XYZ file of C-alpha atoms in Angstrom:
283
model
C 21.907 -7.526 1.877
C 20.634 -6.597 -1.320
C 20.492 -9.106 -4.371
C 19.623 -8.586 -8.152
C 16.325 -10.070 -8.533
C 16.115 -12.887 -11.272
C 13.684 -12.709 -14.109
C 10.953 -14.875 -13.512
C 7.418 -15.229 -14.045
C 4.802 -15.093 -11.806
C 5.750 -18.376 -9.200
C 3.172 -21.251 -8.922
C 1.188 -21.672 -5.817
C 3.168 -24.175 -4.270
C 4.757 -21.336 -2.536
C 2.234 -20.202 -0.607
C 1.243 -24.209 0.269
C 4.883 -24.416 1.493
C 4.493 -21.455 4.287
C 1.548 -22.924 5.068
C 3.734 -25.008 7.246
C 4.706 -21.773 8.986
C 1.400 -20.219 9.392
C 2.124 -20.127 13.214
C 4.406 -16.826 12.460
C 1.750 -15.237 10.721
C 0.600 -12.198 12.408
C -2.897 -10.605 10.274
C -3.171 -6.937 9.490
C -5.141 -5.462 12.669
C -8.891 -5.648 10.837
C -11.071 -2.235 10.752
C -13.710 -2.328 7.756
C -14.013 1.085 7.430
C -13.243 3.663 3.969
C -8.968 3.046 3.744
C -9.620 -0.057 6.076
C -8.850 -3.667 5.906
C -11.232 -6.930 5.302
C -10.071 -9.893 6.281
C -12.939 -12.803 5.004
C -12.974 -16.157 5.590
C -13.552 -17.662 2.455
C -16.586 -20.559 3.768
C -17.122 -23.180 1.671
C -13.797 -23.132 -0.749
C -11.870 -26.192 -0.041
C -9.450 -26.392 -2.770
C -5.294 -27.274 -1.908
C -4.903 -24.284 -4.210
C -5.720 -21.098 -3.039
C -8.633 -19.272 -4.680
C -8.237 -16.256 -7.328
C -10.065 -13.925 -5.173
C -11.230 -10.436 -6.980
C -12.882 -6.982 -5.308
C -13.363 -3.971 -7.342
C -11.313 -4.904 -10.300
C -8.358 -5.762 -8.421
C -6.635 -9.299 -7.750
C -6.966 -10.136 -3.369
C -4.512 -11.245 -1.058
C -5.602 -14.837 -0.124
C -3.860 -16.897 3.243
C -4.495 -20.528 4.104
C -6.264 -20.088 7.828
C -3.953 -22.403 9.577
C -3.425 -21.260 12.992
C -5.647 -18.178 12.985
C -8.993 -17.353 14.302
C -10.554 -18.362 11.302
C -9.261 -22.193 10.778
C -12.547 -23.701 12.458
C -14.556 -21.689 9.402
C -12.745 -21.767 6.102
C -9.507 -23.075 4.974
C -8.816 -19.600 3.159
C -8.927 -16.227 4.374
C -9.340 -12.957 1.732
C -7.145 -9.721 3.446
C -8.754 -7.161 0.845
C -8.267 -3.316 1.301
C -11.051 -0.793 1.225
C -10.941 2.597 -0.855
C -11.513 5.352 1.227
C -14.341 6.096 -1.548
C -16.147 3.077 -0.059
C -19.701 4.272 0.928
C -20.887 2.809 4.537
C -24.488 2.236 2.835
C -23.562 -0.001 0.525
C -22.476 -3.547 0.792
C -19.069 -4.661 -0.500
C -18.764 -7.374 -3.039
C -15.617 -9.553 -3.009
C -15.556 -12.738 -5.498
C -13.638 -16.089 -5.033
C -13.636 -18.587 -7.630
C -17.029 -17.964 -8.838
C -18.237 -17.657 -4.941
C -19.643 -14.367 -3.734
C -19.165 -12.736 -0.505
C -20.179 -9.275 0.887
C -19.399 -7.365 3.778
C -20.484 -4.289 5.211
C -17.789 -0.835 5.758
C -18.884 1.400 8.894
C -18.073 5.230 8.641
C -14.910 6.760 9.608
C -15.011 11.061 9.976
C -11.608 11.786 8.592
C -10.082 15.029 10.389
C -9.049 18.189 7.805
C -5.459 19.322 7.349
C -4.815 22.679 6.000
C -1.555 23.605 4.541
C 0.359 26.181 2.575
C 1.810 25.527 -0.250
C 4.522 27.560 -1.374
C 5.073 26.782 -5.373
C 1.470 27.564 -6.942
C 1.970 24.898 -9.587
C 1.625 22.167 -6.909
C -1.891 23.322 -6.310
C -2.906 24.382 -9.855
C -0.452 22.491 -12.511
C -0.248 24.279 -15.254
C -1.209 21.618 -18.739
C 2.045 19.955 -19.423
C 2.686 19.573 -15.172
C -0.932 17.226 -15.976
C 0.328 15.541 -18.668
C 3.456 14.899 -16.866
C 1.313 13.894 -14.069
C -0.428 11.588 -15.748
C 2.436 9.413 -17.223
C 3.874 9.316 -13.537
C 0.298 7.701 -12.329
C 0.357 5.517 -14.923
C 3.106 4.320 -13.942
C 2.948 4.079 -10.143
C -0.640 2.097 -10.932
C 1.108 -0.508 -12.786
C 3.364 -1.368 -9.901
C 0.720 -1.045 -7.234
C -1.376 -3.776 -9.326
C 1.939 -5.896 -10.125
C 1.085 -9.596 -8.802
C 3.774 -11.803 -7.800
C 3.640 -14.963 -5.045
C 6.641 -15.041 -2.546
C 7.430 -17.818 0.162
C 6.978 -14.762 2.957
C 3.759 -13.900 2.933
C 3.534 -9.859 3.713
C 0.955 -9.367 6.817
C 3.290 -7.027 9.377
C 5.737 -4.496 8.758
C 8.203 -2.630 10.751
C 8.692 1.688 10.663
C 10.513 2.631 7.868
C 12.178 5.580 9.517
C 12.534 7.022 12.830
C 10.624 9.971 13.856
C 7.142 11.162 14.884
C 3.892 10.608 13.047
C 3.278 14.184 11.611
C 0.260 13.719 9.520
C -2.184 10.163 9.898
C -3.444 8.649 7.282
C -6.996 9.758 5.610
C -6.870 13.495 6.396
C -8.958 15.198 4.722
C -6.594 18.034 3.020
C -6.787 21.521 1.248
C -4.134 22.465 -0.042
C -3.809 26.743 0.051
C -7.651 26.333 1.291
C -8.323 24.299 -1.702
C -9.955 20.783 -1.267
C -7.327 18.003 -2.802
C -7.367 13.883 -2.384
C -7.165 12.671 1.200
C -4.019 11.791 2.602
C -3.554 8.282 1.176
C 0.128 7.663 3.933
C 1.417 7.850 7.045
C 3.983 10.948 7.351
C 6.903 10.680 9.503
C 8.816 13.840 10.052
C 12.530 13.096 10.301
C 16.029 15.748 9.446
C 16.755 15.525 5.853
C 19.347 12.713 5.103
C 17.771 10.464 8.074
C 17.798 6.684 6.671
C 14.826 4.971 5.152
C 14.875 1.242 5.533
C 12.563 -1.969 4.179
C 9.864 -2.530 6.448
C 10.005 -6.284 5.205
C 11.007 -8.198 2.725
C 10.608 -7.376 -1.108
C 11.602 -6.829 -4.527
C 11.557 -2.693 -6.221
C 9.533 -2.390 -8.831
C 9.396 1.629 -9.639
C 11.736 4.371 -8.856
C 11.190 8.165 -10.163
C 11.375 11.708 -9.390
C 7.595 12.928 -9.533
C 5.830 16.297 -9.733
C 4.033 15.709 -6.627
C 5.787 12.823 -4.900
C 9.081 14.044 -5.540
C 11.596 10.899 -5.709
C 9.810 7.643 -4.991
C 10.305 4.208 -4.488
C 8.055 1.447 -4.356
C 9.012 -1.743 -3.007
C 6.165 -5.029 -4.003
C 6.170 -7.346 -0.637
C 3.627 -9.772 -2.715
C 0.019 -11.155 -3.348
C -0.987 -7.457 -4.108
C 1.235 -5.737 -1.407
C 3.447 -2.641 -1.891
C 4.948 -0.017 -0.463
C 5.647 3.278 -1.306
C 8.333 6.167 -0.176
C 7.999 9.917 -1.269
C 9.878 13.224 -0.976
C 13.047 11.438 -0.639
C 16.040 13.002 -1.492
C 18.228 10.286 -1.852
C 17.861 7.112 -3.421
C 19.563 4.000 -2.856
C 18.162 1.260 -5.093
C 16.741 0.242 -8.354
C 13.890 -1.696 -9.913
C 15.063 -5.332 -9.598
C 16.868 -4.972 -6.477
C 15.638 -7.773 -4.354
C 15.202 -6.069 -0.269
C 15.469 -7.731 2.919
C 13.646 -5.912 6.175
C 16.046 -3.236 7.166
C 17.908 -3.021 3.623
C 18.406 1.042 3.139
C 16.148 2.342 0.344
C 17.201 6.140 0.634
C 17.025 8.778 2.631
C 14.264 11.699 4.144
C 13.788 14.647 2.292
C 11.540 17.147 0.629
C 10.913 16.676 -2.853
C 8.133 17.253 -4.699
C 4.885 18.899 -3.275
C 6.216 18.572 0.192
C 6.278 21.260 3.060
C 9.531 19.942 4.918
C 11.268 17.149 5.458
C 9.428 13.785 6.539
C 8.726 10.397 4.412
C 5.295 9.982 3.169
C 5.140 5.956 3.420
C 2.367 4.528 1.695
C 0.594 1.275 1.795
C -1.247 -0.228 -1.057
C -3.243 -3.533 -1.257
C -4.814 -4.931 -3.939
C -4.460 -1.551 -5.754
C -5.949 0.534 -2.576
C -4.445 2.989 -0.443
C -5.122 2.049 3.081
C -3.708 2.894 6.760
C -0.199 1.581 7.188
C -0.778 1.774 11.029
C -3.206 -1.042 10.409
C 0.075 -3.343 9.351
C 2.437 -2.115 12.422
C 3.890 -4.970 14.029
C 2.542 -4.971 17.668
């Protein structure tokens, strides 16, 4: 069922120490520190019954009390950080904790190349006012990737969105009418137009839009840096506020925007990164 979400600011911690109780149920991201990858760090030597502000590359870290997981003999916190798929392999990552400093190293992932063809020119070579345009929607979508807010149910697993076959992995490297473009920053599932697209877990909307490229999109924030987002839809269901259980309908498959046929690009962002949404599959 879907509620109206009240107005609140950001909640204290006292949520998170609350589901700490729970931490049994908590199922980690599968790790794999590599460019669009996941970190998960155990955060050695901070002891505090509030969880550490934890900080890589500009943007705010998920941070989980260890109970029950492989790493409660180490630390009492664990950092779940997402890696760019910019990260270089040669050099070492910096993460910060409450003043602390830890670093960990990415290994090197080849990407495969994806050619396709796209049929309106402008979604290859915008003319100026498609940029400008552009630029107001990424503005935009930035702000609600990098929107911070602290949930009871901590967001570690999800469940598919949609039903259909994988049609394009995440990280390709693509060229769009032969021309070299960002890498594939979702996980495309090819689906009939009109097929439903449902909550992978619980959450609260925080954008909706029809965009140049995207077509109409919906993100959904899960919490502690965690959000989804749904693209080429051609239906949409919901609006910003609307507070989502898993399974809650958000819209439906389509092919809007710079989008060869029908299929949902879903995207997964932590702390402000694109990274695999394969890597957040419940098993």
């Amino acid at each position: 069922m879907i509620r109206k979400a009240f107005t609140k600011s950001l909640l204290l911690f006292t949520g998170l120490c609350a589901f700490s109780i729970n931490a049994q149920a908590l199922e980690l991201p599968t790790e794999s520190r590599v460019p669009g990858g996941v970190a998960i760090l155990p955060l050695e030597g901070l002891t505090s019954a509030i969880a550490p502000s934890a900080w890589y590359k500009g943007n705010r870290v998920m941070v989980l009390p260890s109970t029950d997981t492989a790493y409660a003999d180490t630390s009492k916190w664990i950092a779940v950080a997402g890696i760019p798929l910019s990260a270089k392999p040669d050099k070492k990552q910096h993460l910060k904790a409450d003043g602390t400093s830890y670093y960990f190293q990415v290994e090197d992932k080849e990407y495969k190349a994806q050619y396709l063809t796209i049929k309106n020119k402008r979604h290859v070579e915008p003319d100026p006012e498609d940029v400008k345009r552009w630029r107001r929607e990424k503005a935009k979508m930035v702000a609600a990737y990098k929107h911070w807010s602290e949930p009871e149910q901590l967001p570690t697993r999800f469940v598919i969105p949609a039903k259909g076959p994988y049609s394009s992995p995440f990280g390709l490297k693509r060229f769009y009418n032969k021309q070299p473009r960002n890498p594939h920053s979702g996980l495309d599932i090819a689906a009939p137009k009109g097929t439903p697209i449902t909550a992978p877990s619980a959450g609260t909307v925080v954008d909706t839009g029809h965009y140049f490229f995207n077509g109409k999109t919906v993100i959904v924030d899960h919490g502690y840096g965690m959000t989804t987002m749904y693209c080429h839809m051609s239906k949409i269901d919901v609006r910003i506020g609307d507070v989502l259980q898993t399974g809650d309908k958000l819209g439906e498959i389509g092919s809007t925007g710079r989008s060869t046929g029908p299929h949902l690009h879903w995207g997964v962002s932590l702390n402000n990164t694109r990274v695999d949404p394969i890597l957040f599959l419940s098993k």
